[in-house]
mmCIF file of C-alpha atoms and ligand atoms in Angstrom:
data_model
loop_
_atom_site.group_PDB
_atom_site.id
_atom_site.type_symbol
_atom_site.label_atom_id
_atom_site.label_comp_id
_atom_site.label_asym_id
_atom_site.label_seq_id
_atom_site.Cartn_x
_atom_site.Cartn_y
_atom_site.Cartn_z
ATOM 1 C CA MET A 1 -94.391 -38.906 -104.835
ATOM 2 C CA ASN A 2 -97.988 -38.952 -106.060
ATOM 3 C CA LYS A 3 -98.489 -35.331 -105.120
ATOM 4 C CA LYS A 4 -95.444 -34.402 -107.214
ATOM 5 C CA LYS A 5 -96.763 -36.347 -110.192
ATOM 6 C CA GLN A 6 -100.074 -34.530 -109.883
ATOM 7 C CA ILE A 7 -98.431 -31.110 -109.829
ATOM 8 C CA ARG A 8 -96.208 -32.013 -112.791
ATOM 9 C CA LYS A 9 -99.212 -33.100 -114.829
ATOM 10 C CA LYS A 10 -101.201 -29.978 -114.015
ATOM 11 C CA MET A 11 -98.289 -27.635 -114.715
ATOM 12 C CA LYS A 12 -97.449 -29.340 -118.001
ATOM 13 C CA SER A 13 -100.986 -28.834 -119.288
ATOM 14 C CA SER A 14 -101.060 -25.245 -118.070
ATOM 15 C CA LEU A 15 -97.826 -24.566 -119.967
ATOM 16 C CA GLU A 16 -99.193 -26.171 -123.112
ATOM 17 C CA GLU A 17 -101.923 -23.534 -123.113
ATOM 18 C CA LEU A 18 -99.392 -20.711 -123.508
ATOM 19 C CA GLU A 19 -99.892 -19.192 -126.926
ATOM 20 C CA LYS A 20 -96.861 -18.984 -129.183
ATOM 21 C CA LEU A 21 -96.788 -15.173 -129.094
ATOM 22 C CA VAL A 22 -97.082 -15.063 -125.299
ATOM 23 C CA TYR A 23 -94.400 -17.763 -125.012
ATOM 24 C CA GLU A 24 -92.041 -15.735 -127.218
ATOM 25 C CA GLN A 25 -92.714 -12.415 -125.496
ATOM 26 C CA SER A 26 -92.426 -13.878 -121.997
ATOM 27 C CA SER A 27 -89.186 -15.679 -122.861
ATOM 28 C CA TYR A 28 -87.855 -12.395 -124.242
ATOM 29 C CA LEU A 29 -88.772 -10.493 -121.051
ATOM 30 C CA ILE A 30 -87.224 -13.183 -118.842
ATOM 31 C CA SER A 31 -83.944 -13.160 -120.744
ATOM 32 C CA LYS A 32 -83.878 -9.342 -120.751
ATOM 33 C CA ARG A 33 -84.223 -9.370 -116.932
ATOM 34 C CA LEU A 34 -81.503 -11.994 -116.661
ATOM 35 C CA PHE A 35 -79.033 -9.954 -118.745
ATOM 36 C CA GLU A 36 -79.536 -6.947 -116.441
ATOM 37 C CA LEU A 37 -78.495 -8.841 -113.306
ATOM 38 C CA GLU A 38 -75.012 -8.683 -111.773
ATOM 39 C CA ASP A 39 -75.318 -12.464 -111.419
ATOM 40 C CA TRP A 40 -75.215 -12.662 -115.217
ATOM 41 C CA ARG A 41 -72.719 -9.857 -115.830
ATOM 42 C CA ASN A 42 -70.216 -11.292 -113.347
ATOM 43 C CA ALA A 43 -70.473 -14.875 -114.570
ATOM 44 C CA ASN A 44 -67.885 -16.194 -116.995
ATOM 45 C CA THR A 45 -68.963 -19.818 -117.120
ATOM 46 C CA ILE A 46 -72.686 -20.467 -117.293
ATOM 47 C CA GLY A 47 -74.344 -23.875 -116.911
ATOM 48 C CA ILE A 48 -77.618 -24.055 -118.843
ATOM 49 C CA THR A 49 -79.968 -26.617 -120.397
ATOM 50 C CA ILE A 50 -81.184 -26.565 -123.988
ATOM 51 C CA SER A 51 -84.856 -25.676 -123.723
ATOM 52 C CA ASN A 52 -87.445 -27.941 -125.220
ATOM 53 C CA GLY A 53 -91.201 -27.620 -125.751
ATOM 54 C CA THR A 54 -92.809 -25.328 -123.197
ATOM 55 C CA GLU A 55 -89.643 -24.512 -121.227
ATOM 56 C CA VAL A 56 -88.518 -20.856 -121.152
ATOM 57 C CA ASP A 57 -86.407 -20.379 -124.298
ATOM 58 C CA THR A 58 -82.698 -20.732 -123.530
ATOM 59 C CA TRP A 59 -81.412 -20.748 -127.124
ATOM 60 C CA GLN A 60 -81.435 -16.936 -127.273
ATOM 61 C CA ILE A 61 -79.676 -16.797 -123.884
ATOM 62 C CA ILE A 62 -76.884 -19.011 -125.182
ATOM 63 C CA ARG A 63 -76.469 -16.861 -128.321
ATOM 64 C CA ARG A 64 -76.175 -13.741 -126.166
ATOM 65 C CA ALA A 65 -73.637 -15.433 -123.864
ATOM 66 C CA TRP A 66 -71.456 -16.331 -126.843
ATOM 67 C CA THR A 67 -71.724 -12.781 -128.188
ATOM 68 C CA ASP A 68 -70.626 -11.517 -124.751
ATOM 69 C CA GLY A 69 -67.624 -13.877 -124.704
ATOM 70 C CA LYS A 70 -68.970 -16.132 -121.947
ATOM 71 C CA ARG A 71 -68.379 -19.856 -121.716
ATOM 72 C CA ILE A 72 -71.497 -22.027 -122.046
ATOM 73 C CA VAL A 73 -71.595 -25.500 -120.530
ATOM 74 C CA VAL A 74 -74.533 -27.848 -121.066
ATOM 75 C CA PRO A 75 -75.452 -30.957 -119.049
ATOM 76 C CA LYS A 76 -75.200 -34.531 -120.213
ATOM 77 C CA CYS A 77 -77.200 -37.045 -118.152
ATOM 78 C CA LEU A 78 -75.346 -40.071 -116.860
ATOM 79 C CA THR A 79 -78.418 -42.267 -116.700
ATOM 80 C CA GLU A 80 -76.969 -45.039 -114.501
ATOM 81 C CA SER A 81 -75.743 -42.811 -111.668
ATOM 82 C CA LYS A 82 -78.252 -39.988 -112.371
ATOM 83 C CA GLU A 83 -75.396 -37.509 -112.408
ATOM 84 C CA LEU A 84 -74.931 -34.496 -114.675
ATOM 85 C CA LEU A 85 -71.714 -33.912 -116.579
ATOM 86 C CA PHE A 86 -71.320 -30.372 -117.944
ATOM 87 C CA LYS A 87 -69.575 -29.959 -121.288
ATOM 88 C CA GLN A 88 -68.619 -26.805 -123.121
ATOM 89 C CA ILE A 89 -70.294 -26.002 -126.434
ATOM 90 C CA THR A 90 -69.244 -23.179 -128.744
ATOM 91 C CA ASP A 91 -71.641 -24.079 -131.547
ATOM 92 C CA PHE A 92 -75.166 -25.597 -131.603
ATOM 93 C CA THR A 93 -73.990 -28.371 -133.965
ATOM 94 C CA GLN A 94 -71.929 -29.762 -131.077
ATOM 95 C CA LEU A 95 -75.240 -31.025 -129.642
ATOM 96 C CA GLU A 96 -77.105 -34.235 -130.389
ATOM 97 C CA LYS A 97 -80.681 -35.325 -129.755
ATOM 98 C CA VAL A 98 -81.050 -37.943 -127.033
ATOM 99 C CA PHE A 99 -84.068 -39.314 -125.111
ATOM 100 C CA PHE A 100 -87.351 -37.368 -124.725
ATOM 101 C CA GLY A 101 -86.186 -35.092 -127.545
ATOM 102 C CA LEU A 102 -83.594 -33.471 -125.222
ATOM 103 C CA TYR A 103 -80.372 -32.087 -126.659
ATOM 104 C CA GLU A 104 -77.036 -32.893 -125.035
ATOM 105 C CA PRO A 105 -73.409 -32.193 -125.933
ATOM 106 C CA LYS A 106 -71.864 -34.870 -128.151
ATOM 107 C CA ALA A 107 -69.493 -37.383 -126.573
ATOM 108 C CA GLU A 108 -66.353 -35.671 -127.909
ATOM 109 C CA GLN A 109 -67.094 -32.353 -126.178
ATOM 110 C CA GLU A 110 -64.833 -31.784 -123.178
ATOM 111 C CA ALA A 111 -66.282 -32.049 -119.668
ATOM 112 C CA ILE A 112 -65.501 -29.370 -117.081
ATOM 113 C CA ASP A 113 -65.288 -29.479 -113.302
ATOM 114 C CA LYS A 114 -68.594 -28.435 -111.690
ATOM 115 C CA HIS A 115 -66.867 -25.865 -109.499
ATOM 116 C CA GLN A 116 -65.874 -23.886 -112.582
ATOM 117 C CA ILE A 117 -69.526 -23.005 -113.149
ATOM 118 C CA ASP A 118 -70.130 -19.444 -111.880
ATOM 119 C CA LEU A 119 -73.838 -19.333 -112.612
ATOM 120 C CA LEU A 120 -76.083 -22.366 -112.921
ATOM 121 C CA ILE A 121 -79.463 -21.891 -114.566
ATOM 122 C CA VAL A 122 -81.560 -24.564 -112.903
ATOM 123 C CA PRO A 123 -84.550 -25.930 -114.843
ATOM 124 C CA GLY A 124 -87.861 -26.761 -113.205
ATOM 125 C CA LEU A 125 -91.578 -27.130 -113.739
ATOM 126 C CA ALA A 126 -92.906 -25.349 -110.646
ATOM 127 C CA PHE A 127 -91.323 -23.032 -108.081
ATOM 128 C CA MET A 128 -92.121 -21.504 -104.721
ATOM 129 C CA LYS A 129 -90.955 -17.970 -103.961
ATOM 130 C CA ASP A 130 -88.512 -19.305 -101.368
ATOM 131 C CA GLY A 131 -86.604 -21.026 -104.174
ATOM 132 C CA TYR A 132 -87.753 -24.603 -103.753
ATOM 133 C CA ARG A 133 -88.568 -26.276 -107.030
ATOM 134 C CA LEU A 134 -90.100 -29.281 -108.677
ATOM 135 C CA GLY A 135 -88.228 -30.730 -111.647
ATOM 136 C CA PHE A 136 -89.057 -33.393 -114.189
ATOM 137 C CA GLY A 137 -88.417 -36.189 -111.712
ATOM 138 C CA GLY A 138 -84.938 -37.428 -112.557
ATOM 139 C CA GLY A 139 -83.430 -35.967 -109.390
ATOM 140 C CA TYR A 140 -80.442 -34.882 -111.523
ATOM 141 C CA TYR A 141 -80.370 -31.309 -110.272
ATOM 142 C CA ASP A 142 -81.090 -32.219 -106.652
ATOM 143 C CA ARG A 143 -78.014 -34.449 -106.722
ATOM 144 C CA PHE A 144 -75.929 -31.874 -108.552
ATOM 145 C CA LEU A 145 -76.857 -29.068 -106.158
ATOM 146 C CA ALA A 146 -76.031 -31.138 -103.066
ATOM 147 C CA ASP A 147 -72.355 -30.007 -103.132
ATOM 148 C CA TYR A 148 -72.498 -27.168 -105.675
ATOM 149 C CA LYS A 149 -71.276 -23.885 -104.196
ATOM 150 C CA GLY A 150 -71.826 -21.438 -107.066
ATOM 151 C CA ASN A 151 -74.685 -19.090 -107.866
ATOM 152 C CA THR A 152 -78.088 -20.385 -109.011
ATOM 153 C CA VAL A 153 -81.073 -18.875 -110.800
ATOM 154 C CA SER A 154 -84.184 -20.374 -112.352
ATOM 155 C CA LEU A 155 -86.210 -19.003 -115.253
ATOM 156 C CA ALA A 156 -89.983 -19.381 -115.131
ATOM 157 C CA PHE A 157 -93.204 -18.132 -116.620
ATOM 158 C CA GLN A 158 -95.262 -16.387 -113.941
ATOM 159 C CA ARG A 159 -97.746 -19.297 -113.921
ATOM 160 C CA GLN A 160 -94.944 -21.638 -112.758
ATOM 161 C CA LEU A 161 -94.837 -19.874 -109.374
ATOM 162 C CA VAL A 162 -97.010 -21.838 -106.951
ATOM 163 C CA GLU A 163 -98.032 -21.415 -103.310
ATOM 164 C CA SER A 164 -96.904 -24.805 -102.085
ATOM 165 C CA LEU A 165 -94.831 -27.821 -103.117
ATOM 166 C CA PRO A 166 -93.846 -30.998 -101.310
ATOM 167 C CA ILE A 167 -90.282 -30.484 -99.997
ATOM 168 C CA GLU A 168 -87.911 -33.329 -99.199
ATOM 169 C CA ASP A 169 -84.604 -33.436 -97.320
ATOM 170 C CA PHE A 170 -82.519 -33.510 -100.494
ATOM 171 C CA ASP A 171 -84.210 -30.461 -102.082
ATOM 172 C CA LYS A 172 -81.968 -27.416 -102.488
ATOM 173 C CA PRO A 173 -83.542 -24.021 -103.206
ATOM 174 C CA VAL A 174 -82.277 -21.696 -105.949
ATOM 175 C CA LYS A 175 -81.170 -18.152 -105.075
ATOM 176 C CA LYS A 176 -83.292 -16.229 -107.582
ATOM 177 C CA ILE A 177 -86.233 -16.881 -109.839
ATOM 178 C CA ILE A 178 -86.669 -14.693 -112.905
ATOM 179 C CA THR A 179 -90.134 -14.494 -114.430
ATOM 180 C CA ASP A 180 -91.689 -12.368 -117.140
ATOM 181 C CA GLN A 181 -93.050 -10.119 -114.373
ATOM 182 C CA GLU A 182 -90.455 -10.036 -111.584
ATOM 183 C CA VAL A 183 -87.131 -11.127 -110.153
ATOM 184 C CA VAL A 184 -87.737 -13.083 -106.969
ATOM 185 C CA VAL A 185 -84.847 -13.058 -104.489
ATOM 186 C CA CYS A 186 -85.297 -16.298 -102.552
ATOM 187 C CA HIS A 187 -84.805 -16.572 -98.807
ATOM 188 C CA ALA A 188 -85.216 -20.228 -97.938
HETATM 189 N N1 LIG B 1 -84.163 -28.888 -121.437
HETATM 190 C C1 LIG B 1 -83.874 -29.612 -120.365
HETATM 191 N N2 LIG B 1 -82.773 -30.370 -120.359
HETATM 192 C C2 LIG B 1 -82.468 -31.105 -119.256
HETATM 193 C C3 LIG B 1 -83.298 -31.108 -118.123
HETATM 194 C C4 LIG B 1 -84.468 -30.287 -118.160
HETATM 195 O O1 LIG B 1 -85.256 -30.201 -117.208
HETATM 196 N N3 LIG B 1 -84.701 -29.560 -119.295
HETATM 197 N N4 LIG B 1 -82.955 -31.880 -117.035
HETATM 198 C C5 LIG B 1 -83.405 -31.656 -115.750
HETATM 199 O O2 LIG B 1 -83.200 -32.412 -114.859
HETATM 200 C C6 LIG B 1 -82.026 -32.979 -117.256
HETATM 201 C C7 LIG B 1 -82.770 -34.161 -117.867
HETATM 202 N N5 LIG B 1 -83.847 -34.522 -117.047
HETATM 203 C C8 LIG B 1 -84.448 -35.751 -116.950
HETATM 204 C C9 LIG B 1 -85.516 -35.877 -116.109
HETATM 205 C C10 LIG B 1 -86.152 -37.084 -115.977
HETATM 206 C C11 LIG B 1 -85.719 -38.173 -116.659
HETATM 207 C C12 LIG B 1 -86.413 -39.463 -116.521
HETATM 208 O O3 LIG B 1 -85.836 -40.498 -116.734
HETATM 209 N N6 LIG B 1 -87.692 -39.439 -116.129
HETATM 210 C C13 LIG B 1 -88.503 -40.616 -115.923
HETATM 211 C C14 LIG B 1 -89.259 -40.546 -114.643
HETATM 212 C C15 LIG B 1 -88.341 -40.564 -113.451
HETATM 213 C C16 LIG B 1 -89.076 -40.538 -112.149
HETATM 214 O O4 LIG B 1 -90.298 -40.200 -112.107
HETATM 215 O O5 LIG B 1 -88.435 -40.833 -111.145
HETATM 216 C C17 LIG B 1 -89.517 -40.743 -117.029
HETATM 217 O O6 LIG B 1 -90.045 -39.690 -117.456
HETATM 218 O O7 LIG B 1 -89.777 -41.876 -117.444
HETATM 219 C C18 LIG B 1 -84.626 -38.047 -117.501
HETATM 220 C C19 LIG B 1 -83.991 -36.841 -117.637
HETATM 221 C C20 LIG B 1 -80.900 -32.512 -118.107
HETATM 222 N N7 LIG B 1 -81.355 -31.853 -119.289
HETATM 223 N N1 LIG B 2 -78.825 -35.749 -103.200
HETATM 224 C C1 LIG B 2 -79.453 -36.888 -103.567
HETATM 225 N N2 LIG B 2 -78.864 -38.081 -103.374
HETATM 226 C C2 LIG B 2 -79.493 -39.206 -103.751
HETATM 227 N N3 LIG B 2 -80.709 -39.258 -104.305
HETATM 228 C C3 LIG B 2 -81.344 -38.111 -104.530
HETATM 229 C C4 LIG B 2 -80.749 -36.872 -104.177
HETATM 230 N N4 LIG B 2 -81.590 -35.895 -104.534
HETATM 231 C C5 LIG B 2 -82.669 -36.499 -105.081
HETATM 232 N N5 LIG B 2 -82.543 -37.828 -105.075
HETATM 233 C C6 LIG B 2 -83.521 -38.792 -105.622
HETATM 234 O O1 LIG B 2 -83.961 -38.379 -106.888
HETATM 235 C C7 LIG B 2 -85.320 -38.740 -107.105
HETATM 236 C C8 LIG B 2 -86.098 -37.673 -107.848
HETATM 237 O O2 LIG B 2 -86.300 -36.536 -107.024
HETATM 238 P P1 LIG B 2 -87.436 -35.466 -107.314
HETATM 239 O O3 LIG B 2 -88.712 -36.143 -107.659
HETATM 240 O O4 LIG B 2 -87.437 -34.483 -106.212
HETATM 241 O O5 LIG B 2 -86.856 -34.808 -108.633
HETATM 242 P P2 LIG B 2 -87.004 -33.383 -109.250
HETATM 243 O O6 LIG B 2 -86.751 -32.292 -108.260
HETATM 244 O O7 LIG B 2 -88.269 -33.332 -109.972
HETATM 245 O O8 LIG B 2 -85.834 -33.506 -110.298
HETATM 246 P P3 LIG B 2 -84.559 -32.578 -110.637
HETATM 247 O O9 LIG B 2 -83.803 -32.313 -109.400
HETATM 248 O O10 LIG B 2 -83.783 -33.375 -111.622
HETATM 249 O O11 LIG B 2 -85.118 -31.370 -111.256
HETATM 250 C C9 LIG B 2 -85.899 -39.050 -105.749
HETATM 251 O O12 LIG B 2 -86.318 -40.396 -105.756
HETATM 252 C C10 LIG B 2 -84.764 -38.823 -104.766
HETATM 253 O O13 LIG B 2 -84.706 -39.875 -103.824
#
């Protein structure tokens, strides 16, 4: 657990050093790569978080999905059970600010069944090329992925790719990682 905390701390400060212009350009390149993939083209329902701070920008990805007629579903954290409930949004004003400055769908937005999600964009702080990841520590995505059968990709700045991470039994790797420099096809 301590090792994970250490890596999180180090990665957070590395990400804070990204200049605004580099952040914008890298986010643009990552989304451009995503839109070229069959994984994106073939997906009708896309599960995605609302990026915050130094996370790869997802706002522009959501706008593009809406323009392309795709359904966007965004997670709401059930803090007691540490589960994620995905709800459809068709408009950014259907979100509200919750803890840590995160945005979630408002209560009245309708929840969907997790198996309707064709492509899940899985957030994370650090990734290995085999698809294993380190998140923010809630364990929300590890739990969600345990019985999720759909496609998964993660978006990351190149500096978020690391040589090694502590792996635990419950960790589930993602299938692809898209960075500003490459698309990594993961073989865990
Ligand atoms: N933009 C964005 N939205 C997201 C995520 C994300 O990574 N990015 N999440 C990705 O999962 C979920 C929220 N993640 C959370 C992660 C941790 C804690 C939390 O309570 N952290 C504790 C430490 C817990 C621990 O160390 O065990 C804390 O910081 O006090 C809450 C929510 C859903 N929405
Ligand atoms: N499938 C699961 N069932 C029950 N508990 C789980 C499961 N997956 C993870 N956990 C618990 O969640 C906690 C947080 O895990 P971890 O530190 O690996 O989170 P993370 O990978 O950073 O977060 P996330 O998956 O939300 O991105 C751990 O204490 C772990 O025991």
